[in-house]
Each structure stands twice: as structure tokens, then as C-alpha cells.
Amino acid sequence: MGEILVLVDHAGGRIRKPALELLTLARRLGTPAAVVLGAGESAAAIAATAGEYGAAKVYVADASEFADYLVVPKVDALAQIAQAASPAAVLVTSTGEGKEVAARLALRMGSGLITDAVDVAPGDAGPVAAQSVFAASYTVTSTVTRGIPVITVKPNATGSEAAPAAGQVEQVTVAFSEAAAGTRVVSRTPRASSGRPELTDAEIVVSGGRGVAGPGGFSVVEELADALDAAVGASRAAVDAGWYPHTNQVGQTGKQVSPQLYIANGISGAIQHRAGMQTSKTIVAVNKDPEAPIFDLVDYGLVGDLFEVLPQLTAEVKARKA
Amino acid sequence: MTLRIVVCVKYVPVATGDRRFADDKTTDRESVDGLLSELDEYAVEQALRIAEASGDAAVTALTVAPDDAQDALRKALSMGVDQAVHVNDDDIHGTDAIGTSLILAKAIEQTGFDLVVCGMASTDGTMGVLPALLAERLGVPQATLLSEIAIEGDTVTGRRDGDAATEQLRAVLPAVVSVTDRSGEPRYPTFKGIMAAKKKKMRSLDLDDLGLDAAEVGLSGAWTKVEAVATRPPRTVGTIVKDEGEGGRQLATFLAEQKFV
Ligand SMILES: Cc1cc2nc3c(=O)[nH]c(=O)nc-3n(C[C@H](O)[C@H](O)[C@H](O)COP(=O)(O)OP(=O)(O)OC[C@H]3O[C@@H](n4cnc5c(N)ncnc54)[C@H](O)[C@@H]3O)c2cc1C
Ligand SMILES: Cc1cc2nc3c(=O)[nH]c(=O)nc-3n(C[C@H](O)[C@H](O)[C@H](O)COP(=O)(O)OP(=O)(O)OC[C@H]3O[C@@H](n4cnc5c(N)ncnc54)[C@H](O)[C@@H]3O)c2cc1C
């Protein structure tokens, strides 16, 4: 079986959970080989973790270009590594940047591209990717018919399991293209941590919408989230109103989440919101309007005022956990 | 010199309609109502704001789509775009992202450009890759997923809200940009705009006009293949309870039964 190149997503010197999922998934398709770009001093630790999760080889490249310029330096590095390694497939995490890197890489290599896979399985003619499309109303399976398949995979598409492998580090010196310096990253402000689980990684997500009525209102949502050890999500209406940061938006133009449990509070359930949460395992909604479309999706729906229901629920959860 | 702006707009099936696939596993674009992708209205808006700020600019709306897309282009024209280009050819049916980028890049080159403005993603394919592919093909910088954008002289700057960080970007024109739904609310066409749009030029191009061969695009030229499409089983209807004062505690019991507590 061939090598499966996995571009390792990392931030703040740490490997991100979706990278562990990709390595786990890559083991089904072949021998995982991790690619760690621009990790500086953290590269060794990240490479070691990649090894623990099944990377037989870890290609490490470091250069200021990775931080100073947008997207293209990573494409240059991956193209160079892929050229030498002739992998059976390349896997990248489906983030805004990940998809752009994957797309340019595919075009350069003369390869077909599949984005936003929710599953990838081995097939007779290469990997078979499943996508959940049209706001999760269809499942589409597809293959790449030309070149080395380049596939981006959504966070939480699969679990992550350790499976120690050699993790042999190979240092790579990248010859950057002229295009690499095209778009300068003048400054970068890392997102402040809320101390809560990452939205896309979380087992439980508690969300608030327009029904939360004001920034102060989100405290009832946050208190429930903390009692459940959950991430906090928000509808676009709540984000547009300035009640909660955009990084927490769930939906078509926010994050797409697929937790074990999603609790929607004061959210009507518009198609664009559903596009971001419809694949959640268990869905609960609290809404005072019995006709709200969100109730079509739920495993458990509570018709009521969230300002009455949530504090009671939070207290009860805390009592049961104590 | 006139700033030449090309804004790429996609004609998509209405999201609240019954979106589905045709027998050949391509998106059904005939029996489902379509419209100008709402996310591309943001691209049109930013293109117009940049044009207005520059004082000397020409904005061309470009789409690759079947006949019905005329309405989408008309909408862009009535918002204030100067002219439209419609690439339309039966052989384009079923083209994948890589192929679409080839067609768009050819049409952009033929139109002439200093700045290409795209939406953040389409509302049907939702890949969010075309802007990056266009930059790669056109050999110009990409400044994408911008929630704020400004042009000063020959430089584009903007704010990109990434997954882990917020970045300030800078690139020199010509360039490809894409803008998010946080970049500024799109304007509504005015009555005057709608009337003016009727007189604006809409050019139709086919693959021949672009010097492209049918084998490079379409379903047969695609580098990806849809093997199967299946409707997701509808979610089974759950329990709906009305809060009579004990709702929170009842919900806690449900969560405990499901082992979440
Ligand atoms: C191109 C495009 C992209 C979009 N992307 C997204 C996206 O990524 N994410 C997203 O969420 N939306 C998105 N939207 C917007 C979407 O269409 C809806 O407008 C939005 O989801 C509505 O948010 P909401 O449910 O919070 O608000 P509303 O629809 O106003 O619903 C509020 C709900 O709260 C209930 N309520 C009010 N008070 C209480 C109370 N005290 N207790 C209990 N219930 C109460 C009401 O009954 C109502 O059902 C997008 C739209 C477009 C066109
Ligand atoms: C559900 C679904 C899944 C798909 N998955 C894949 C896949 O995995 N791989 C693949 O190769 N193809 C795929 N396709 C086909 C792909 O969507 C089309 O080829 C499409 O033209 C490009 O992708 P997009 O719509 O996602 O555009 P995006 O990359 O999301 O579009 C970004 C921006 O590019 C511009 N743009 C996009 N399309 C056009 C157009 N036709 N005319 C003018 N401007 C445009 C707009 O400004 C738009 O906002 C899929 C299609 C669907 C409907």
C-alpha cells in the first residue's frame, strides 16, 4: 500500500485534533506520512505525536515563508514532497485555508479534488469519499479519476485512535516558487481561547440564537455549556447582532459541527443553520414557538421560554453530576 | 487608467427549494428554481464599492452556467455592474471544480482584469476553492476570505478571519480576492437600476470563443466522478414536550437517559 500524505494542522505549537483524525483515517487507505510545515521549535513534538497516531514518516519543513505569506508556500512544500514521495493520496483538513491549499495542490499535480468529505474508505480504484450535501439532505460518494487524489476531510468525520508507528523525521528544504511571496500576511492575531472545547471538536455543543435576546442572555447558554463541558455555538442572527463572536457561528457560513449532542436554544432552524448541525447525533431544541422548524429535526424538543428552562436544566445537570 | 474588475457570480438552486440531483448524478439546475448565489451578492457589493471609491472603474459580472442564469446576471447588472459575460455551452454540463476554474480563467483573461472578486463559497457546491484555483491559473496573488477589503493604488489589503487567527493581508494587483458575508450588506437594486440594467451589454460566449475543447470540461473531462447519490434518511421524529414548569428537569432526565449527564 502506498503512502498517504497528511497535512498536519497545528496552531500555537500544538497539533490540532482534526490532524489526529486524519492520521487515523489515513491508516485505512495506506501508510500515513505526516507533513508538518512551519512549526518552528514545536516541530519535534508535533512529529512525535504524529508518529503516535500512525505516521511512519514525518516530513518536516520550516521557513519563515510559511508564516509570512498566504497559502502558496504550503502548496509549494506539499507539491515538492508529493513529487518525491508519489503518494497514493493526499489528505487535508477541511478548513478555509486547508481547502485552498488542497485545491491549488490538486491543480498543480493534475489531480482531481474532493472537498468536505465526512468519510473516506478504500476502494478498488482509490479512495472513495462521502460528502454530506445540500444541507445534509443527501450523501454523495465520489472518487478521483485522474492523478493523485487530493481530499479534504471535515473535522469530527471520524474518531482518533493512537497506533504508534516509526514517526521517522525527514527534514525537507523547500524551493519556494515565485508565487509564494504573492500575498503577505502583515499581521496575525491568534484567536483568544475561551477555555471551552473547540466548537468543531466538541462532543456537546450548546447554541443560542436570536431568542437569547441580547449579549447578557448568552450567560444562560454559557452556564449550561459549562455544566455539560460543552462548546458554545451561535446562530448568524445572534452573531450579526453582536451578541457572540463570529468564530462561534454554526451554519453554512460558520462552522459545521457534528457533535454527539447539539442543544439549540432560541434558534428557529433556518436551512443555513441546519447546514451546520444537521448531522449531529442527538439534537435537542428549546424554543417558545411550537411551529419552529427546528422541531422537525429534534430527538427531544421543549416548547418553552429558554430563560425559564435553561437555568433549571443547568441546576439539575449540576446536581446530577455532583 | 480604468480599474478593470471582474466579479464572478454563480447561478444556484434555491436553498429552501427541493434541491436534488438529475439522473446523471449532476445537480438538477432545470426543474429547481435558481438565483444569483446570495453569497455572491457580497462579491458584487464589494466590487461596486471598490469601483465607486476608485472613480474610474469598469465592473464585469461573469458566470459559467446554463440559459436560466440570465436572471442572475440581470440582478448583478441591476445592482450596478456595468456589463455581463455569460459562458454557456451544453458541453459544460457536469464540469467539476478544476474544469470550472479553467473556463472562468479563460473568460477572465479574455475580458481583461486588474481585480477578480469572488464570493466566499457557492451555496450549492460550497467548496470555497474557485478563488484559489483562479489565482493559481492566472498566476496572480490570492487575498481570500476577506471580511474587510480596501484598494489603495495598486495594492489590496484586507482582514481574513481564519480558523485559528485573524490575519491582515496585503497583495499587489492584479489579484484575485474573495469576500465573506461579513464584508458589508449587499445593496438592493433600485427601480432606476433595474431599468438601466435592461440596456446594459450581456455577452454570451461558448467554449469555441474561449479556445477550449469540449473534452477538457464537462462530465467526461472531469477529474472526479460521483459514484452514487442517496437521500439521507429523514430524522425520526422525537419527543416534543411543552414546558409546564418542570421542562428543564424533564430535559435533564432525557439527557441522563442518553448518558450525557
Ligand atoms: C447565504 C446565507 C448564509 C447563512 N449562513 C448562516 C449560518 O452560517 N448560520 C446561521 O445560523 N444562519 C445563517 N444564515 C441566516 C439564516 O437564514 C437565519 O436567518 C438565521 O439562522 C436565524 O437565526 P435564529 O434562528 O437565531 O433567529 P430567528 O429565525 O429569528 O429565530 C429565533 C427563534 O427564537 C425563538 N425564541 C424567541 N425568544 C425565545 C425565548 N425566550 N425562549 C425560547 N425561544 C425563543 C423564536 O420562537 C424563534 O424560533 C444564512 C443566510 C444566508 C442567506
Ligand atoms: C454538492 C456538490 C458537491 C460538489 N463536490 C465537488 C468536489 O468534491 N469536487 C469537484 O471538483 N467538484 C465538485 N462539485 C462541482 C463544483 O461545485 C462545481 O464545479 C462548481 O462550479 C465549483 O465549485 P463550487 O460551486 O463549490 O464553487 P466555490 O469554490 O464554492 O465558489 C467560490 C466562488 O467562485 C465563484 N464561482 C464558482 N462557480 C462559479 C461559476 N460557475 N460561475 C461564476 N463564478 C463561479 C463565485 O464567486 C463563488 O462565490 C460539487 C458540486 C455540488 C453541487
XYZ file of C-alpha atoms and ligand atoms in Angstrom:
689
model
C 0.000 0.000 0.000
C 1.191 3.460 -0.826
C 1.991 6.430 1.322
C -0.912 8.671 2.346
C 0.297 12.238 2.841
C -1.467 14.012 5.684
C -1.034 17.772 6.044
C -0.902 18.289 9.793
C -2.988 21.187 11.060
C -1.361 22.870 14.052
C -1.732 26.119 15.943
C 0.046 27.690 18.875
C 2.715 24.983 18.770
C 0.196 22.175 19.174
C -1.190 19.572 16.825
C -4.933 20.071 16.346
C -7.423 17.291 16.893
C -8.528 17.036 13.216
C -4.942 16.097 12.303
C -5.145 13.088 14.629
C -8.417 12.117 12.958
C -6.806 12.385 9.515
C -3.904 10.171 10.567
C -6.373 7.634 11.967
C -8.333 7.717 8.723
C -5.191 7.520 6.569
C -4.345 4.148 8.129
C -7.371 2.662 6.352
C -6.010 3.794 2.996
C -2.309 3.072 3.263
C 0.731 4.080 5.280
C 0.289 7.524 6.812
C 3.066 10.061 6.270
C 2.616 13.356 8.077
C 3.667 16.733 6.700
C 4.487 19.355 9.332
C 5.056 22.837 7.911
C 6.239 25.968 9.669
C 6.006 24.602 13.204
C 9.364 26.058 14.326
C 10.592 24.677 17.630
C 7.389 22.715 18.135
C 8.034 20.568 15.047
C 9.730 17.762 17.001
C 6.875 17.425 19.479
C 4.260 17.590 16.735
C 6.168 14.986 14.708
C 6.301 12.724 17.754
C 2.534 12.974 18.215
C 2.026 12.249 14.509
C 4.153 9.120 14.999
C 1.987 8.042 17.924
C -1.035 8.298 15.672
C 0.419 6.129 12.950
C 2.748 8.250 10.818
C 5.553 6.022 9.594
C 7.312 9.067 8.229
C 7.076 12.744 9.106
C 8.205 15.320 6.566
C 9.212 18.477 8.393
C 9.862 21.784 6.661
C 10.452 25.070 8.366
C 10.890 28.509 6.841
C 9.630 31.995 7.622
C 7.643 31.907 4.362
C 5.001 29.667 5.947
C 4.016 32.380 8.401
C 4.779 35.407 6.253
C 2.737 34.546 3.167
C -0.682 33.089 2.481
C -1.382 29.537 1.252
C 1.142 29.256 -1.605
C 4.243 28.354 0.477
C 2.342 25.357 1.817
C 1.307 24.379 -1.708
C 4.952 24.597 -2.833
C 6.055 22.368 0.045
C 3.357 19.756 -0.464
C 3.887 19.670 -4.227
C 7.614 19.140 -3.734
C 7.101 16.382 -1.154
C 4.414 14.689 -3.246
C 6.628 14.835 -6.313
C 9.335 12.905 -4.479
C 7.106 10.540 -2.495
C 4.462 9.693 -5.153
C 1.800 9.139 -2.504
C -1.414 7.209 -3.103
C -3.478 10.164 -1.814
C -3.175 13.497 -0.031
C -5.471 14.328 2.900
C -6.003 17.846 4.236
C -8.352 19.149 6.940
C -11.399 20.991 5.575
C -10.783 24.464 6.893
C -10.928 27.605 4.771
C -7.173 27.522 4.345
C -6.918 23.742 4.081
C -9.316 23.697 1.147
C -7.413 26.452 -0.669
C -4.103 24.651 -0.183
C -5.634 21.381 -1.377
C -7.188 22.996 -4.452
C -4.012 24.641 -5.682
C -2.050 21.473 -4.974
C -4.523 19.378 -6.974
C -4.395 21.743 -9.929
C -0.584 21.771 -9.927
C -0.346 17.994 -9.740
C -3.021 17.467 -12.393
C -5.219 15.759 -9.818
C -8.915 15.687 -9.110
C -10.108 17.274 -5.883
C -12.818 16.313 -3.415
C -13.632 18.649 -0.539
C -15.556 18.318 2.724
C -15.533 14.535 2.947
C -17.299 13.135 6.004
C -15.831 9.692 5.397
C -13.134 8.143 3.225
C -12.920 4.412 2.550
C -10.526 2.345 0.467
C -11.879 1.301 -2.940
C -10.740 -0.695 -5.968
C -9.871 2.461 -7.866
C -8.529 4.519 -4.972
C -10.215 6.204 -2.032
C -13.986 6.630 -2.041
C -15.097 9.825 -0.331
C -18.526 10.504 1.138
C -19.878 14.054 1.255
C -22.963 15.271 3.037
C -24.515 17.847 0.699
C -27.433 20.253 0.238
C -27.605 20.981 3.961
C -27.091 17.295 4.761
C -30.147 16.114 2.843
C -28.038 13.909 0.541
C -24.993 11.709 0.886
C -22.789 11.629 -2.210
C -19.910 9.212 -2.729
C -17.236 10.056 -5.248
C -13.788 9.139 -6.463
C -10.927 10.952 -8.115
C -10.344 9.660 -11.624
C -7.153 11.480 -12.532
C -3.855 11.945 -10.729
C -3.128 11.526 -7.031
C -6.435 12.037 -5.201
C -6.491 15.188 -3.079
C -9.241 15.018 -0.460
C -10.169 17.433 2.304
C -11.914 15.901 5.314
C -14.161 17.656 7.798
C -13.235 17.749 11.469
C -15.048 15.106 13.529
C -15.591 12.910 10.437
C -14.005 10.114 12.402
C -12.600 9.490 15.848
C -8.887 9.495 16.601
C -7.023 6.487 17.918
C -3.356 6.171 18.691
C -1.422 3.447 16.845
C 2.295 4.029 17.349
C 4.469 3.925 14.241
C 8.064 4.853 13.479
C 7.433 8.583 13.007
C 10.776 8.867 11.272
C 11.510 12.529 10.661
C 12.746 13.671 7.278
C 13.799 17.313 7.038
C 12.772 18.974 3.785
C 14.174 22.181 2.346
C 11.529 23.750 0.176
C 12.396 25.595 -3.018
C 9.675 28.229 -2.996
C 8.053 29.381 -6.206
C 7.923 32.992 -7.320
C 4.215 32.998 -6.467
C 4.945 32.090 -2.839
C 5.511 35.701 -1.810
C 2.375 36.967 -3.578
C 0.199 37.643 -0.563
C 1.865 38.983 2.552
C 0.429 38.212 5.992
C 1.136 41.606 7.521
C -0.034 40.613 10.988
C -1.636 37.674 12.699
C -3.696 37.748 15.884
C -4.265 34.276 17.298
C -7.796 33.721 18.478
C -8.139 34.119 22.224
C -9.083 30.860 23.896
C -12.426 30.770 25.668
C -11.249 27.903 27.842
C -14.105 25.814 26.452
C -13.771 22.927 23.991
C -13.243 23.817 20.314
C -16.559 24.111 18.517
C -15.697 21.625 15.782
C -14.075 19.146 18.191
C -16.645 19.192 20.985
C -18.751 16.195 21.998
C -21.537 18.552 23.053
C -22.477 21.935 21.597
C -24.930 24.319 23.267
C -26.082 27.092 20.912
C -28.028 30.299 21.244
C -29.937 32.295 18.639
C -31.981 35.448 18.320
C -34.239 34.148 21.083
C -31.413 34.715 23.552
C -32.160 38.428 23.097
C -29.017 40.327 23.964
C -25.398 39.656 24.919
C -26.336 39.249 28.583
C -28.687 36.483 27.558
C -25.818 34.305 26.464
C -24.838 33.740 30.071
C -27.691 31.218 30.457
C -26.350 29.418 27.381
C -22.756 29.533 28.646
C -23.719 28.266 32.089
C -25.425 25.234 30.582
C -22.443 24.672 28.277
C -20.052 24.740 31.214
C -22.199 22.347 33.232
C -22.068 19.905 30.301
C -18.427 20.630 29.434
C -19.658 21.762 26.022
C -18.657 24.278 23.360
C -20.867 27.324 22.771
C -22.377 27.931 19.346
C -24.465 30.782 17.941
C -26.780 31.378 15.012
C -25.919 34.034 12.478
C -28.699 36.209 13.831
C -27.009 36.204 17.238
C -23.600 36.861 15.681
C -24.871 39.636 13.403
C -26.467 41.287 16.427
C -23.034 41.342 18.024
C -24.025 39.095 20.929
C -21.440 36.431 20.255
C -18.194 36.193 18.227
C -18.284 35.010 14.637
C -15.817 32.201 15.434
C -18.707 30.533 17.269
C -21.196 30.751 14.415
C -22.715 27.441 13.390
C -24.034 27.038 9.860
C -23.306 27.422 6.202
C -21.062 30.439 6.629
C -19.839 29.474 10.065
C -18.617 26.172 11.446
C -20.097 22.848 10.527
C -20.363 20.724 13.629
C -21.253 17.108 14.139
C -21.242 16.508 17.893
C -22.851 13.696 19.868
C -25.324 16.224 21.284
C -26.470 19.597 19.921
C -28.774 21.789 22.004
C -30.347 24.697 20.059
C -31.825 27.454 22.204
C -33.934 30.241 20.709
C -32.940 29.150 17.186
C -35.657 28.767 14.552
C -33.804 26.227 12.401
C -33.273 28.011 9.052
C -31.791 25.850 6.287
C -28.458 27.709 6.519
C -28.242 26.954 10.232
C -29.222 23.339 9.665
C -26.408 23.025 7.138
C -24.031 23.369 10.071
C -25.571 20.995 12.609
C -27.945 18.574 10.924
C -25.501 15.658 11.126
C -25.311 15.900 14.928
C -26.082 12.588 16.592
C -28.705 13.753 19.081
C -30.496 17.079 18.632
C -32.381 18.929 21.351
C -34.175 22.264 20.932
C -35.680 24.747 23.335
C -37.973 27.216 21.607
C -41.111 29.012 22.684
C -42.720 28.643 19.246
C -44.151 25.116 18.764
C -44.139 25.740 14.984
C -40.391 26.479 14.784
C -38.847 24.350 12.000
C -36.025 23.237 14.320
C -38.549 20.879 15.939
C -38.599 18.825 12.705
C -35.048 17.735 13.468
C -35.094 17.052 17.145
C -34.833 13.927 19.216
C -36.189 15.954 22.101
C -37.951 19.296 21.769
C -39.029 21.516 24.597
C -41.614 24.194 23.879
C -40.877 26.860 26.411
C -39.056 30.042 27.378
C -35.324 29.432 27.416
C -34.873 31.878 30.292
C -37.066 29.603 32.418
C -35.861 26.271 31.093
C -32.100 26.679 30.881
C -31.363 27.759 34.483
C -33.491 24.865 35.741
C -31.748 22.439 33.383
C -28.308 23.721 34.351
C -29.046 23.374 38.063
C -30.358 19.853 37.540
C -27.332 18.808 35.454
C -25.002 20.166 38.134
C -26.973 18.382 40.854
C -26.823 15.076 38.976
C -23.118 15.437 38.304
C -22.306 16.377 41.901
C -6.226 54.093 -16.003
C -9.535 52.333 -15.667
C -9.577 49.688 -12.948
C -10.938 46.530 -14.577
C -12.925 44.468 -12.086
C -14.397 41.063 -12.880
C -16.886 39.739 -10.353
C -17.616 36.001 -10.565
C -21.197 35.064 -9.758
C -22.756 31.633 -9.653
C -26.312 30.711 -10.530
C -27.512 28.221 -7.906
C -30.667 26.318 -6.982
C -32.736 27.991 -4.250
C -31.622 26.605 -0.873
C -35.110 26.469 0.576
C -36.401 24.649 -2.520
C -36.251 20.954 -3.231
C -32.590 20.714 -4.282
C -31.766 17.413 -5.922
C -29.668 15.521 -8.422
C -30.558 14.653 -12.026
C -30.331 11.104 -13.412
C -26.706 11.594 -14.455
C -25.869 12.482 -10.812
C -25.241 16.153 -11.626
C -27.011 18.954 -9.773
C -30.509 19.440 -11.151
C -30.402 23.018 -12.459
C -33.524 22.771 -14.597
C -36.539 21.733 -12.565
C -35.466 23.638 -9.438
C -35.687 27.441 -9.302
C -32.359 29.206 -9.376
C -30.960 32.544 -8.321
C -27.758 34.554 -8.001
C -25.963 32.883 -5.074
C -26.675 35.038 -2.029
C -23.017 34.857 -1.075
C -22.035 36.298 -4.463
C -24.186 39.363 -3.802
C -21.488 40.254 -1.276
C -18.893 39.989 -4.053
C -20.967 42.253 -6.294
C -21.367 44.739 -3.438
C -17.627 44.933 -2.752
C -16.823 45.191 -6.464
C -19.213 48.131 -6.717
C -17.843 49.833 -3.589
C -14.293 49.479 -4.882
C -15.384 50.839 -8.276
C -17.155 53.796 -6.655
C -14.147 54.583 -4.478
C -11.786 54.443 -7.441
C -13.884 56.796 -9.564
C -12.611 55.166 -12.748
C -13.525 51.504 -12.926
C -15.442 49.064 -15.097
C -17.159 46.117 -13.436
C -17.980 42.966 -15.409
C -20.093 40.192 -13.922
C -19.090 36.733 -15.154
C -20.891 33.451 -14.864
C -20.452 29.938 -16.231
C -23.945 28.470 -16.311
C -26.878 27.301 -18.424
C -29.505 29.588 -20.077
C -31.533 30.364 -16.961
C -28.591 32.194 -15.404
C -29.520 35.292 -17.428
C -31.701 36.341 -14.492
C -28.784 36.107 -12.098
C -26.653 38.265 -14.372
C -29.542 40.695 -14.755
C -29.666 41.026 -10.984
C -25.956 41.880 -10.856
C -26.487 44.450 -13.620
C -29.418 45.996 -11.789
C -27.296 46.298 -8.649
C -24.934 48.462 -10.706
C -22.470 46.226 -12.540
C -21.579 47.716 -15.958
C -21.681 44.654 -18.207
C -22.028 40.901 -18.076
C -20.386 37.868 -19.650
C -22.253 34.569 -19.770
C -20.269 31.455 -20.669
C -22.854 28.960 -21.828
C -22.278 25.716 -23.710
C -24.042 22.348 -23.487
C -20.644 20.667 -23.219
C -20.026 22.413 -19.870
C -22.726 20.316 -18.185
C -21.207 18.327 -15.314
C -17.877 20.194 -15.095
C -16.026 19.791 -11.785
C -14.197 22.489 -9.823
C -10.898 22.145 -11.678
C -12.700 22.356 -15.030
C -14.817 25.314 -13.935
C -11.668 27.165 -12.942
C -10.255 26.582 -16.423
C -13.321 28.077 -18.105
C -13.532 31.018 -15.702
C -9.802 31.762 -16.030
C -10.034 31.833 -19.842
C -13.050 34.133 -19.727
C -11.346 36.434 -17.198
C -8.215 36.649 -19.332
C -10.286 37.431 -22.384
C -12.234 40.138 -20.537
C -9.062 41.690 -19.128
C -8.698 42.281 -15.384
C -6.895 44.083 -12.602
C -9.040 42.602 -9.849
C -11.187 39.470 -9.702
C -13.791 39.447 -6.918
C -15.442 36.170 -5.839
C -17.822 35.077 -3.126
C -16.503 33.003 -0.207
C -18.209 29.833 -1.469
C -21.173 28.867 -3.587
C -24.364 27.920 -1.771
C -24.674 24.622 -3.658
C -21.198 23.104 -4.083
C -19.893 25.066 -1.042
C -16.311 24.099 -1.857
C -14.780 27.555 -1.423
C -11.928 26.709 -3.779
C -12.584 28.554 -7.031
C -10.841 31.792 -5.961
C -7.641 29.903 -5.044
C -7.817 27.910 -8.283
C -8.260 31.098 -10.304
C -5.234 32.694 -8.631
C -3.180 29.593 -9.430
C -4.299 29.579 -13.064
C -3.988 33.319 -13.628
C -0.611 33.464 -11.870
C -1.638 36.306 -9.563
C -1.857 36.633 -5.748
C -4.915 35.454 -3.839
C -6.270 37.537 -0.976
C -9.228 35.429 0.018
C -11.955 35.057 2.642
C -11.794 38.780 3.435
C -14.282 40.350 5.812
C -12.795 43.791 5.160
C -11.218 44.916 1.932
C -9.635 48.099 0.631
C -7.783 49.056 -2.538
C -5.184 51.794 -2.446
C -3.354 52.460 -5.681
C -2.188 49.086 -6.887
C -2.439 47.361 -3.509
C -5.243 45.356 -1.988
C -5.408 44.926 1.781
C -7.912 43.117 3.924
C -8.791 41.176 7.030
C -9.090 37.404 6.910
C -10.753 35.705 9.868
C -9.109 32.316 9.816
C -9.803 29.232 11.832
C -7.120 29.872 14.426
C -6.205 33.522 13.868
C -7.195 36.805 12.280
C -4.802 37.899 9.573
C -4.169 41.211 7.821
C -3.259 40.559 4.198
C -1.592 42.649 1.521
C -1.060 41.929 -2.161
C -0.284 43.862 -5.329
C -2.747 43.945 -8.241
C -3.631 42.178 -10.433
C -5.093 39.801 -7.844
C -7.988 37.506 -7.008
C -9.968 38.237 -3.856
C -12.939 36.585 -2.207
C -15.199 38.248 0.339
C -17.318 36.798 3.140
C -20.858 37.510 4.246
C -19.355 39.812 6.890
C -17.847 42.213 4.359
C -20.880 44.504 4.148
C -24.568 44.017 3.345
C -25.332 43.953 -0.387
C -27.499 46.749 -1.794
C -30.955 46.169 -3.239
C -31.432 47.004 -6.907
C -33.242 50.331 -7.235
C -36.008 50.911 -9.779
C -33.561 53.071 -11.725
C -31.010 50.278 -11.568
C -33.476 47.723 -12.852
C -34.425 49.953 -15.790
C -30.775 50.736 -16.596
C -29.885 47.026 -16.499
C -32.159 46.367 -19.453
C -29.896 48.430 -21.676
C -26.597 47.005 -20.424
C -24.491 44.680 -22.521
C -24.671 40.949 -21.891
C -22.166 38.965 -23.903
C -22.582 35.244 -24.459
C -19.525 33.054 -25.031
C -19.177 29.363 -25.792
C -16.183 27.049 -25.458
C -15.038 27.852 -29.002
C -14.920 31.547 -28.203
C -12.611 30.730 -25.297
C -10.416 28.415 -27.343
C -11.372 25.448 -25.181
C -12.015 21.907 -26.269
C -15.159 20.102 -25.113
C -13.013 17.166 -23.932
C -11.276 19.402 -21.343
C -14.508 20.117 -19.496
C -17.939 18.648 -18.801
C -18.793 15.363 -17.184
C -16.377 13.375 -19.369
C -13.493 15.788 -18.819
C -13.929 15.829 -15.043
C -11.112 14.530 -12.811
C -13.631 13.459 -10.199
C -16.584 11.122 -10.515
C -19.753 10.948 -8.482
C -20.328 7.239 -7.865
C -23.630 7.416 -6.028
C -26.125 9.847 -4.542
C -28.552 8.903 -1.808
C -31.074 10.901 0.139
C -30.291 10.909 3.801
C -32.945 9.086 5.768
C -35.113 11.746 7.421
C -34.507 12.066 11.137
C -37.043 10.141 13.154
C -39.427 12.488 14.876
C -38.586 12.805 18.529
C -40.470 13.706 21.652
C -41.915 17.218 21.865
C -42.784 18.387 25.368
C -44.414 21.611 26.471
C -42.838 23.271 29.489
C -45.311 23.319 32.361
C -42.725 24.428 34.895
C -40.737 21.192 35.051
C -39.351 21.306 31.475
C -35.727 21.871 32.475
C -35.741 18.929 34.876
C -37.522 16.701 32.349
C -34.887 17.554 29.774
C -32.172 16.721 32.313
C -33.772 13.293 32.734
C -33.689 12.790 28.959
C -30.015 13.788 28.848
C -29.252 11.413 31.702
C -31.062 8.556 29.917
C -28.920 9.274 26.859
C -25.815 9.168 29.117
C -24.852 12.799 28.503
C -25.059 13.556 32.207
C -26.201 32.805 2.348
C -26.663 32.716 3.775
C -25.829 32.132 4.717
C -26.262 31.994 6.044
N -25.426 31.379 6.951
C -25.898 31.152 8.207
C -25.098 30.451 9.168
O -23.941 30.075 8.906
N -25.626 30.215 10.394
C -26.896 30.618 10.755
O -27.310 30.355 11.887
N -27.642 31.311 9.880
C -27.177 31.593 8.634
N -27.954 32.316 7.777
C -29.167 33.004 8.321
C -30.376 32.124 8.445
O -31.083 32.154 7.219
C -31.305 32.632 9.580
O -31.616 33.971 9.343
C -30.695 32.512 10.978
O -30.193 31.213 11.186
C -31.745 32.842 12.030
O -31.191 32.791 13.313
P -32.085 32.444 14.586
O -32.688 31.116 14.401
O -31.249 32.692 15.783
O -33.173 33.617 14.546
P -34.728 33.560 14.241
O -35.016 32.898 12.967
O -35.241 34.930 14.451
O -35.288 32.618 15.379
C -35.336 32.949 16.732
C -36.108 31.860 17.445
O -36.048 32.069 18.832
C -37.298 31.731 19.400
N -37.395 32.449 20.673
C -37.507 33.793 20.864
N -37.499 34.080 22.170
C -37.402 32.916 22.847
C -37.351 32.554 24.219
N -37.380 33.482 25.189
N -37.258 31.236 24.533
C -37.228 30.292 23.571
N -37.270 30.571 22.263
C -37.337 31.867 21.888
C -38.306 32.131 18.372
O -39.508 31.389 18.534
C -37.576 31.796 17.067
O -37.892 30.474 16.625
C -27.541 32.475 6.444
C -28.371 33.067 5.491
C -27.948 33.188 4.168
C -28.866 33.818 3.174
C -22.964 19.260 -3.626
C -21.842 19.408 -4.596
C -20.587 18.882 -4.299
C -19.525 19.010 -5.193
N -18.305 18.472 -4.902
C -17.289 18.595 -5.771
C -15.990 18.057 -5.481
O -15.765 17.477 -4.411
N -15.004 18.214 -6.405
C -15.207 18.880 -7.575
O -14.256 19.024 -8.351
N -16.408 19.411 -7.868
C -17.461 19.275 -7.006
N -18.679 19.820 -7.314
C -18.814 20.601 -8.542
C -18.462 22.072 -8.271
O -19.324 22.570 -7.282
C -18.635 22.920 -9.482
O -17.696 22.534 -10.417
C -18.524 24.394 -9.229
O -18.526 25.083 -10.445
C -17.325 24.882 -8.441
O -17.449 24.642 -7.104
P -18.351 25.477 -6.063
O -19.676 25.681 -6.616
O -18.259 24.728 -4.812
O -17.641 26.889 -6.023
P -16.867 27.618 -4.839
O -15.430 27.327 -4.918
O -17.534 27.417 -3.528
O -17.158 29.109 -5.336
C -16.477 30.230 -4.826
C -16.750 31.409 -5.694
O -16.295 31.155 -7.023
C -17.169 31.778 -7.969
N -17.813 30.747 -8.798
C -17.986 29.431 -8.523
N -18.614 28.807 -9.528
C -18.861 29.752 -10.475
C -19.481 29.746 -11.757
N -19.974 28.615 -12.271
N -19.567 30.904 -12.445
C -19.049 32.045 -11.942
N -18.442 32.120 -10.740
C -18.341 30.986 -10.019
C -18.190 32.541 -7.153
O -17.703 33.838 -6.928
C -18.216 31.750 -5.867
O -18.678 32.508 -4.763
C -19.731 19.691 -6.419
C -20.992 20.230 -6.691
C -22.047 20.101 -5.812
C -23.378 20.691 -6.149
